GROMACS .gro file of C-alpha atoms in nm:
model
   70
    1MET     CA    1   1.504   0.049  -2.930
    2THR     CA    2   1.388   0.397  -2.877
    3ASP     CA    3   1.469   0.587  -2.555
    4ARG     CA    4   1.115   0.595  -2.446
    5ALA     CA    5   1.067   0.226  -2.487
    6ASN     CA    6   1.397   0.180  -2.291
    7VAL     CA    7   1.273   0.396  -2.005
    8PHE     CA    8   0.918   0.221  -2.002
    9ARG     CA    9   1.113  -0.128  -1.983
   10ARG     CA   10   1.339  -0.011  -1.712
   11PHE     CA   11   1.041   0.107  -1.520
   12TRP     CA   12   0.857  -0.201  -1.524
   13ARG     CA   13   1.157  -0.402  -1.455
   14LEU     CA   14   1.219  -0.169  -1.141
   15LEU     CA   15   0.854  -0.230  -1.036
   16ARG     CA   16   0.865  -0.591  -1.079
   17SER     CA   17   1.167  -0.611  -0.878
   18ILE     CA   18   1.039  -0.400  -0.585
   19VAL     CA   19   0.694  -0.587  -0.568
   20GLY     CA   20   0.881  -0.921  -0.581
   21ALA     CA   21   1.123  -0.837  -0.303
   22ALA     CA   22   0.857  -0.699  -0.094
   23PHE     CA   23   0.650  -1.022  -0.081
   24GLY     CA   24   0.971  -1.248  -0.105
   25VAL     CA   25   0.917  -1.412  -0.449
   26GLN     CA   26   1.221  -1.258  -0.632
   27SER     CA   27   1.449  -1.510  -0.800
   28SER     CA   28   1.816  -1.498  -0.750
   29GLU     CA   29   1.875  -1.409  -1.106
   30VAL     CA   30   1.664  -1.102  -1.092
   31GLN     CA   31   1.844  -1.000  -0.764
   32LYS     CA   32   2.182  -1.039  -0.915
   33GLU     CA   33   2.077  -0.821  -1.212
   34ASP     CA   34   1.943  -0.569  -0.949
   35PHE     CA   35   2.278  -0.540  -0.785
   36ARG     CA   36   2.463  -0.493  -1.118
   37THR     CA   37   2.277  -0.167  -1.172
   38SER     CA   38   2.479   0.154  -1.141
   39SER     CA   39   2.279   0.318  -0.841
   40PRO     CA   40   2.048   0.171  -0.557
   41TRP     CA   41   1.867   0.487  -0.529
   42PRO     CA   42   1.583   0.373  -0.751
   43TYR     CA   43   1.514   0.079  -0.564
   44VAL     CA   44   1.539   0.247  -0.217
   45ILE     CA   45   1.297   0.512  -0.329
   46GLY     CA   46   1.064   0.273  -0.488
   47GLY     CA   47   1.090   0.046  -0.190
   48LEU     CA   48   1.002   0.331   0.045
   49LEU     CA   49   0.712   0.428  -0.179
   50PHE     CA   50   0.566   0.085  -0.193
   51THR     CA   51   0.599   0.036   0.180
   52LEU     CA   52   0.411   0.374   0.243
   53LEU     CA   53   0.138   0.268  -0.025
   54PHE     CA   54   0.106  -0.072   0.113
   55ILE     CA   55   0.062   0.083   0.483
   56LEU     CA   56  -0.193   0.333   0.371
   57THR     CA   57  -0.383   0.054   0.185
   58LEU     CA   58  -0.396  -0.168   0.504
   59LEU     CA   59  -0.509   0.126   0.704
   60TRP     CA   60  -0.782   0.206   0.455
   61VAL     CA   61  -0.898  -0.157   0.450
   62VAL     CA   62  -0.909  -0.177   0.829
   63SER     CA   63  -1.099   0.146   0.857
   64ARG     CA   64  -1.365   0.036   0.614
   65VAL     CA   65  -1.407  -0.306   0.784
   66LEU     CA   66  -1.437  -0.123   1.119
   67GLU     CA   67  -1.710   0.116   0.976
   68SER     CA   68  -1.905  -0.175   0.826
   69THR     CA   69  -1.892  -0.356   1.167
   70GLY     CA   70  -2.056  -0.031   1.340
   0.00000   0.00000   0.00000
């Protein structure tokens, strides 16, 4: 497997893990695999970015709804 394909695969695994954990649908096997990784920092940073993006999306949706109701 090429280095680029490995990075791409790790990125999608990280993203799937962060989204699954955020919504509470992560399997125990995936959680165990996450804890076997060498560093927790990608998960911490990814979780913070996901949370920020989620909050900003909610604020945007609420502002659009409030604008449409006048």
